[in-house]
Amino acid sequence: MSETSNDKRKKTDASNTDAERAARYAALEAESPRISPSDYTTKSRRSFLTGGAAMAAGAFGFRWIQTRPESDRIPDVLRRGHEVNESVWRALKRDGVNAPTFPRSASSMVRVNGRRGLGEEIDLAAWEMRVEGPDGTLLGTHVMDEIRALPFHEMTIEHKCVEGWSHIVTWGGARFSDFAALYADELGGLPPYVSLNTPDEEYYVGVDIESMMHEQMYLAYELQGEPLTQDHGAPLRLASPNKYGIKLLKRIGTIRFTDERPTDFWFERGYDWYAEL
Ligand SMILES: Nc1nc2c(c(=O)[nH]1)N[C@H]1C(S)=C(S)[C@@H](COP(=O)(O)O)O[C@H]1N2
Ligand SMILES: [Mo]
């Protein structure tokens, strides 16, 4: 009996070296139906997430990435295999499932990793976060007291970096969903994407609204029960176990709700846009 593509997909968690991921992907890519770039952009997210459409979209993404020039900044290990793995995982993932949490005692201080957009120290007392709508209009600004006024949550989760390490860490802060609720009416419902930037705009990420509204997506201001240090993103950063670290912007300066899929620092350098776990 021939192996169904479902059997193949189930095997995606059987082994995990990058070479194996790349090989699995090449096999999936070979059997995928071809779609054009315009198909890709007009697919609804729902169909994107299910079955063949997702595989086809992944295949397109993979071919696109192969045409990109190599960047010397990317640790080569996870480059293509990684992109591939993301697309496949995204297709398989069920909505609404939480990543595992751990007892607080299992967590410890995580290293500082990535300082793009963190340049000089900032005056935390003077920090304000801007919120913009799809047309770029300023909808509001927030000081930390307003973020602290939202319900406080804590989670002990595994933070994962695309460089291949992970660390169990305890984050404290507000759920992004509680924050976004402040703007939902004004926006007539939330648009499909969120773009986040450091104040100097040196680092920027784009995230789909479903991922942002997940209960494990935090606007974090505490790490290991202490206020964030500047190197870890003070006063406010993203934290989640469901996205790779590259998406978890430190030192948020601007949040923009948008209809267009926003550009993203590491997407521009060859990584999968979703960087989903
Ligand atoms: N502003 C900014 N945020 C960032 C980065 C960065 O370079 N600049 N690096 C990301 C990466 S790759 C990781 S793994 C995490 C690391 O967070 P940490 O330094 O608190 O461990 O931050 C993410 N957020
Ligand atoms: Mo990372």
CSV table of C-alpha atoms and ligand atoms in Angstrom, one decimal:
chain,number,residue,atom,x,y,z
A,1,MET,CA,0.0,0.0,0.0
A,2,SER,CA,1.3,3.4,-0.8
A,3,GLU,CA,2.1,5.8,1.9
A,4,THR,CA,-0.4,8.6,2.1
A,5,SER,CA,0.6,12.2,2.5
A,6,ASN,CA,-1.0,12.1,6.0
A,7,ASP,CA,1.4,9.3,7.0
A,8,LYS,CA,4.2,11.5,5.8
A,9,ARG,CA,3.0,14.4,7.8
A,10,LYS,CA,2.7,12.4,11.0
A,11,LYS,CA,6.4,11.7,10.6
A,12,THR,CA,7.3,15.3,10.9
A,13,ASP,CA,8.0,15.0,14.6
A,14,ALA,CA,9.8,11.7,14.4
A,15,SER,CA,13.1,13.2,13.7
A,16,ASN,CA,14.4,16.7,13.8
A,17,THR,CA,17.8,17.4,12.4
A,18,ASP,CA,17.9,20.1,9.9
A,19,ALA,CA,19.0,17.8,7.1
A,20,GLU,CA,16.1,15.5,7.9
A,21,ARG,CA,13.7,18.4,7.9
A,22,ALA,CA,15.0,19.6,4.5
A,23,ALA,CA,14.7,16.1,3.1
A,24,ARG,CA,11.1,15.8,4.4
A,25,TYR,CA,10.3,19.1,2.9
A,26,ALA,CA,11.8,18.3,-0.5
A,27,ALA,CA,9.5,15.2,-0.6
A,28,LEU,CA,6.5,17.2,0.3
A,29,GLU,CA,7.4,19.9,-2.2
A,30,ALA,CA,7.8,17.3,-5.0
A,31,GLU,CA,4.2,16.0,-4.5
A,32,SER,CA,2.6,19.4,-4.0
A,33,PRO,CA,0.3,20.9,-6.5
A,34,ARG,CA,1.6,24.1,-8.2
A,35,ILE,CA,0.1,27.4,-7.4
A,36,SER,CA,0.8,30.8,-8.7
A,37,PRO,CA,1.8,33.8,-6.5
A,38,SER,CA,-1.6,35.4,-7.0
A,39,ASP,CA,-3.3,32.2,-5.7
A,40,TYR,CA,-1.0,32.3,-2.8
A,41,THR,CA,-2.1,35.8,-1.8
A,42,THR,CA,-5.8,35.3,-2.3
A,43,LYS,CA,-6.1,32.1,-0.3
A,44,SER,CA,-8.0,32.6,2.8
A,45,ARG,CA,-6.0,31.8,6.0
A,46,ARG,CA,-8.4,29.0,6.7
A,47,SER,CA,-7.7,27.2,3.5
A,48,PHE,CA,-4.1,28.2,3.8
A,49,LEU,CA,-4.0,26.2,7.1
A,50,THR,CA,-5.7,23.1,5.8
A,51,GLY,CA,-4.3,20.3,3.7
A,52,GLY,CA,-3.0,20.7,0.3
A,53,ALA,CA,-3.3,24.5,0.0
A,54,ALA,CA,-1.0,24.9,3.0
A,55,MET,CA,1.5,22.5,1.5
A,56,ALA,CA,1.3,24.3,-1.8
A,57,ALA,CA,1.8,27.6,-0.2
A,58,GLY,CA,4.7,26.2,1.7
A,59,ALA,CA,6.2,25.0,-1.5
A,60,PHE,CA,5.8,28.4,-3.1
A,61,GLY,CA,7.5,30.0,-0.1
A,62,PHE,CA,10.3,27.5,-0.4
A,63,ARG,CA,11.0,28.2,-4.0
A,64,TRP,CA,10.8,31.9,-3.3
A,65,ILE,CA,13.4,31.6,-0.6
A,66,GLN,CA,15.8,29.7,-2.8
A,67,THR,CA,15.9,32.7,-5.1
A,68,ARG,CA,16.9,35.0,-2.3
A,69,PRO,CA,20.6,35.9,-2.0
A,70,GLU,CA,22.3,34.3,0.9
A,71,SER,CA,22.8,36.6,3.9
A,72,ASP,CA,26.0,36.4,5.8
A,73,ARG,CA,24.1,37.3,8.9
A,74,ILE,CA,22.1,34.1,9.1
A,75,PRO,CA,23.5,31.2,10.9
A,76,ASP,CA,23.3,28.7,8.0
A,77,VAL,CA,22.1,25.8,10.1
A,78,LEU,CA,18.4,26.4,10.1
A,79,ARG,CA,18.2,28.3,6.9
A,80,ARG,CA,16.2,26.3,4.4
A,81,GLY,CA,15.3,23.3,6.5
A,82,HIS,CA,13.9,25.8,9.0
A,83,GLU,CA,11.7,27.7,6.6
A,84,VAL,CA,10.4,24.4,5.4
A,85,ASN,CA,9.7,23.1,8.8
A,86,GLU,CA,7.7,26.2,9.6
A,87,SER,CA,5.4,25.8,6.7
A,88,VAL,CA,4.8,22.2,7.4
A,89,TRP,CA,4.1,22.7,11.1
A,90,ARG,CA,1.9,25.6,10.4
A,91,ALA,CA,-0.2,23.4,8.2
A,92,LEU,CA,-0.5,20.8,10.8
A,93,LYS,CA,-1.2,22.9,13.8
A,94,ARG,CA,-4.6,23.0,15.4
A,95,ASP,CA,-5.9,26.4,16.4
A,96,GLY,CA,-6.4,27.2,20.1
A,97,VAL,CA,-3.9,24.7,21.5
A,98,ASN,CA,-1.6,26.0,24.2
A,99,ALA,CA,2.1,25.3,24.4
A,100,PRO,CA,3.1,23.4,27.5
A,101,THR,CA,3.7,25.3,30.7
A,102,PHE,CA,6.1,24.4,33.5
A,103,PRO,CA,6.4,24.9,37.3
A,104,ARG,CA,8.0,28.3,38.0
A,105,SER,CA,10.8,26.4,39.7
A,106,ALA,CA,11.8,24.9,36.4
A,107,SER,CA,12.7,28.4,35.0
A,108,SER,CA,15.8,30.4,35.2
A,109,MET,CA,17.2,33.7,33.8
A,110,VAL,CA,17.6,33.5,30.0
A,111,ARG,CA,20.6,35.0,28.2
A,112,VAL,CA,20.3,38.2,26.3
A,113,ASN,CA,20.1,37.4,22.6
A,114,GLY,CA,19.8,40.1,19.9
A,115,ARG,CA,20.2,43.7,20.5
A,116,ARG,CA,18.9,45.2,17.3
A,117,GLY,CA,16.9,48.3,18.0
A,118,LEU,CA,18.2,48.5,21.5
A,119,GLY,CA,21.2,50.7,20.8
A,120,GLU,CA,21.4,53.2,23.7
A,121,GLU,CA,19.6,52.8,27.0
A,122,ILE,CA,16.3,54.7,27.0
A,123,ASP,CA,14.6,56.8,29.7
A,124,LEU,CA,12.0,54.3,30.8
A,125,ALA,CA,9.9,57.0,32.5
A,126,ALA,CA,9.6,58.9,29.3
A,127,TRP,CA,8.7,55.8,27.2
A,128,GLU,CA,5.4,55.9,25.4
A,129,MET,CA,4.0,53.2,23.1
A,130,ARG,CA,2.2,54.4,20.0
A,131,VAL,CA,-0.7,52.6,18.5
A,132,GLU,CA,-1.6,53.1,14.9
A,133,GLY,CA,-4.5,52.0,12.6
A,134,PRO,CA,-4.3,50.5,9.1
A,135,ASP,CA,-4.0,53.9,7.4
A,136,GLY,CA,-1.1,54.9,9.7
A,137,THR,CA,-3.2,57.2,11.9
A,138,LEU,CA,-2.2,57.5,15.5
A,139,LEU,CA,-5.0,55.9,17.6
A,140,GLY,CA,-3.4,56.3,21.0
A,141,THR,CA,-0.3,56.4,23.1
A,142,HIS,CA,0.3,54.4,26.3
A,143,VAL,CA,2.5,54.7,29.3
A,144,MET,CA,3.5,51.7,31.4
A,145,ASP,CA,0.9,52.4,34.1
A,146,GLU,CA,-1.8,51.8,31.6
A,147,ILE,CA,-0.3,48.5,30.6
A,148,ARG,CA,0.1,47.5,34.3
A,149,ALA,CA,-3.6,48.4,34.8
A,150,LEU,CA,-4.5,45.4,32.5
A,151,PRO,CA,-5.0,42.0,34.2
A,152,PHE,CA,-1.6,40.6,35.2
A,153,HIS,CA,-0.6,37.1,34.1
A,154,GLU,CA,2.4,35.0,34.5
A,155,MET,CA,3.5,31.9,32.5
A,156,THR,CA,6.5,29.6,32.6
A,157,ILE,CA,7.2,28.5,29.1
A,158,GLU,CA,9.9,27.4,26.8
A,159,HIS,CA,11.4,30.2,24.8
A,160,LYS,CA,12.8,29.0,21.5
A,161,CYS,CA,15.4,30.6,19.4
A,162,VAL,CA,16.0,29.8,15.7
A,163,GLU,CA,19.6,29.4,16.5
A,164,GLY,CA,18.8,26.1,18.0
A,165,TRP,CA,18.6,26.7,21.7
A,166,SER,CA,15.6,27.0,24.1
A,167,HIS,CA,15.2,28.0,27.7
A,168,ILE,CA,12.5,27.7,30.3
A,169,VAL,CA,11.6,31.1,31.5
A,170,THR,CA,8.9,32.9,33.5
A,171,TRP,CA,7.3,35.9,31.9
A,172,GLY,CA,4.9,38.3,33.6
A,173,GLY,CA,2.7,41.0,32.0
A,174,ALA,CA,-0.5,41.6,30.2
A,175,ARG,CA,-2.1,39.5,27.5
A,176,PHE,CA,-1.9,41.2,24.2
A,177,SER,CA,-5.6,40.3,23.7
A,178,ASP,CA,-6.6,42.3,26.7
A,179,PHE,CA,-4.7,45.3,25.3
A,180,ALA,CA,-6.1,44.9,21.8
A,181,ALA,CA,-9.6,44.8,23.2
A,182,LEU,CA,-9.1,48.6,23.9
A,183,TYR,CA,-9.0,49.1,20.2
A,184,ALA,CA,-11.4,46.6,18.7
A,185,ASP,CA,-14.5,48.8,18.6
A,186,GLU,CA,-12.7,51.8,17.2
A,187,LEU,CA,-11.2,49.7,14.4
A,188,GLY,CA,-14.6,48.0,13.7
A,189,GLY,CA,-13.0,44.6,14.5
A,190,LEU,CA,-9.3,43.8,14.5
A,191,PRO,CA,-7.5,43.7,11.1
A,192,PRO,CA,-5.6,40.5,10.2
A,193,TYR,CA,-2.0,41.7,11.0
A,194,VAL,CA,0.0,43.5,13.6
A,195,SER,CA,3.3,45.2,13.0
A,196,LEU,CA,5.6,46.0,15.9
A,197,ASN,CA,8.7,48.2,15.8
A,198,THR,CA,11.4,49.3,18.2
A,199,PRO,CA,11.3,53.1,18.8
A,200,ASP,CA,14.2,53.6,16.4
A,201,GLU,CA,12.6,51.2,13.9
A,202,GLU,CA,15.8,49.2,13.6
A,203,TYR,CA,14.0,46.0,14.4
A,204,TYR,CA,10.4,45.2,13.3
A,205,VAL,CA,8.2,42.2,13.2
A,206,GLY,CA,4.9,41.3,11.6
A,207,VAL,CA,2.5,38.8,13.3
A,208,ASP,CA,-0.9,37.5,12.2
A,209,ILE,CA,-3.7,38.6,14.5
A,210,GLU,CA,-4.7,35.1,15.5
A,211,SER,CA,-1.3,34.5,16.9
A,212,MET,CA,-1.3,37.9,18.6
A,213,MET,CA,-4.7,37.1,20.2
A,214,HIS,CA,-3.6,33.8,21.6
A,215,GLU,CA,-3.7,33.8,25.4
A,216,GLN,CA,0.0,32.9,25.6
A,217,MET,CA,1.0,36.1,23.7
A,218,TYR,CA,2.1,38.6,26.3
A,219,LEU,CA,3.1,42.2,26.4
A,220,ALA,CA,5.7,41.3,29.0
A,221,TYR,CA,7.3,43.6,31.5
A,222,GLU,CA,8.6,41.0,34.0
A,223,LEU,CA,11.2,38.3,33.6
A,224,GLN,CA,11.8,35.8,36.4
A,225,GLY,CA,9.5,37.9,38.6
A,226,GLU,CA,11.6,41.1,38.2
A,227,PRO,CA,11.1,44.1,36.0
A,228,LEU,CA,12.7,43.6,32.5
A,229,THR,CA,16.2,44.9,32.1
A,230,GLN,CA,16.8,47.0,29.0
A,231,ASP,CA,18.7,44.3,27.3
A,232,HIS,CA,15.7,42.0,27.7
A,233,GLY,CA,13.4,44.6,26.3
A,234,ALA,CA,12.3,47.0,29.0
A,235,PRO,CA,9.9,48.5,29.5
A,236,LEU,CA,7.7,46.2,27.3
A,237,ARG,CA,8.3,43.3,24.9
A,238,LEU,CA,6.5,40.4,23.3
A,239,ALA,CA,6.7,36.9,24.9
A,240,SER,CA,5.2,33.7,23.7
A,241,PRO,CA,6.0,30.0,23.5
A,242,ASN,CA,4.3,29.7,20.1
A,243,LYS,CA,6.6,31.9,18.0
A,244,TYR,CA,10.4,31.7,17.7
A,245,GLY,CA,12.3,34.4,19.5
A,246,ILE,CA,12.9,36.4,16.2
A,247,LYS,CA,9.2,37.5,16.4
A,248,LEU,CA,9.3,38.5,20.1
A,249,LEU,CA,10.2,42.1,19.7
A,250,LYS,CA,12.0,43.7,22.7
A,251,ARG,CA,11.5,47.4,23.5
A,252,ILE,CA,8.2,48.0,21.7
A,253,GLY,CA,7.9,51.5,20.4
A,254,THR,CA,4.9,51.2,18.0
A,255,ILE,CA,2.1,48.7,17.5
A,256,ARG,CA,0.2,49.1,14.2
A,257,PHE,CA,-2.9,47.2,13.4
A,258,THR,CA,-2.9,46.6,9.6
A,259,ASP,CA,-4.7,45.0,6.7
A,260,GLU,CA,-1.5,44.2,4.8
A,261,ARG,CA,0.9,41.5,5.8
A,262,PRO,CA,3.7,43.6,7.3
A,263,THR,CA,7.4,43.3,6.5
A,264,ASP,CA,9.6,41.6,9.1
A,265,PHE,CA,13.2,41.9,9.8
A,266,TRP,CA,14.1,38.2,9.6
A,267,PHE,CA,11.6,37.4,6.9
A,268,GLU,CA,13.5,39.8,4.7
A,269,ARG,CA,16.6,37.7,5.5
A,270,GLY,CA,15.2,34.4,4.5
A,271,TYR,CA,13.1,33.1,7.4
A,272,ASP,CA,9.6,31.9,7.3
A,273,TRP,CA,7.2,34.8,7.9
A,274,TYR,CA,5.1,33.0,10.5
A,275,ALA,CA,8.1,31.5,12.5
A,276,GLU,CA,5.5,29.6,14.3
A,277,LEU,CA,6.1,26.8,16.8
B,1,LIG,N1,14.4,44.6,19.6
B,1,LIG,C1,14.9,43.3,19.4
B,1,LIG,N2,14.1,42.3,19.9
B,1,LIG,C2,14.5,41.0,19.8
B,1,LIG,C3,15.7,40.7,19.2
B,1,LIG,C4,16.5,41.8,18.7
B,1,LIG,O1,17.6,41.6,18.2
B,1,LIG,N3,16.1,43.1,18.9
B,1,LIG,N4,16.1,39.4,19.0
B,1,LIG,C5,15.1,38.4,19.1
B,1,LIG,C6,15.6,37.0,19.4
B,1,LIG,S1,16.3,36.3,18.1
B,1,LIG,C7,15.4,36.3,20.6
B,1,LIG,S2,15.9,34.7,20.7
B,1,LIG,C8,14.9,37.0,21.7
B,1,LIG,C9,15.8,36.9,22.9
B,1,LIG,O2,15.2,37.5,24.0
B,1,LIG,P1,16.2,37.7,25.3
B,1,LIG,O3,17.3,38.6,24.9
B,1,LIG,O4,15.3,38.4,26.4
B,1,LIG,O5,16.6,36.4,25.7
B,1,LIG,O6,14.6,38.4,21.5
B,1,LIG,C10,14.1,38.7,20.2
B,1,LIG,N5,13.6,40.1,20.2
B,2,MO,MO,16.4,34.1,18.6
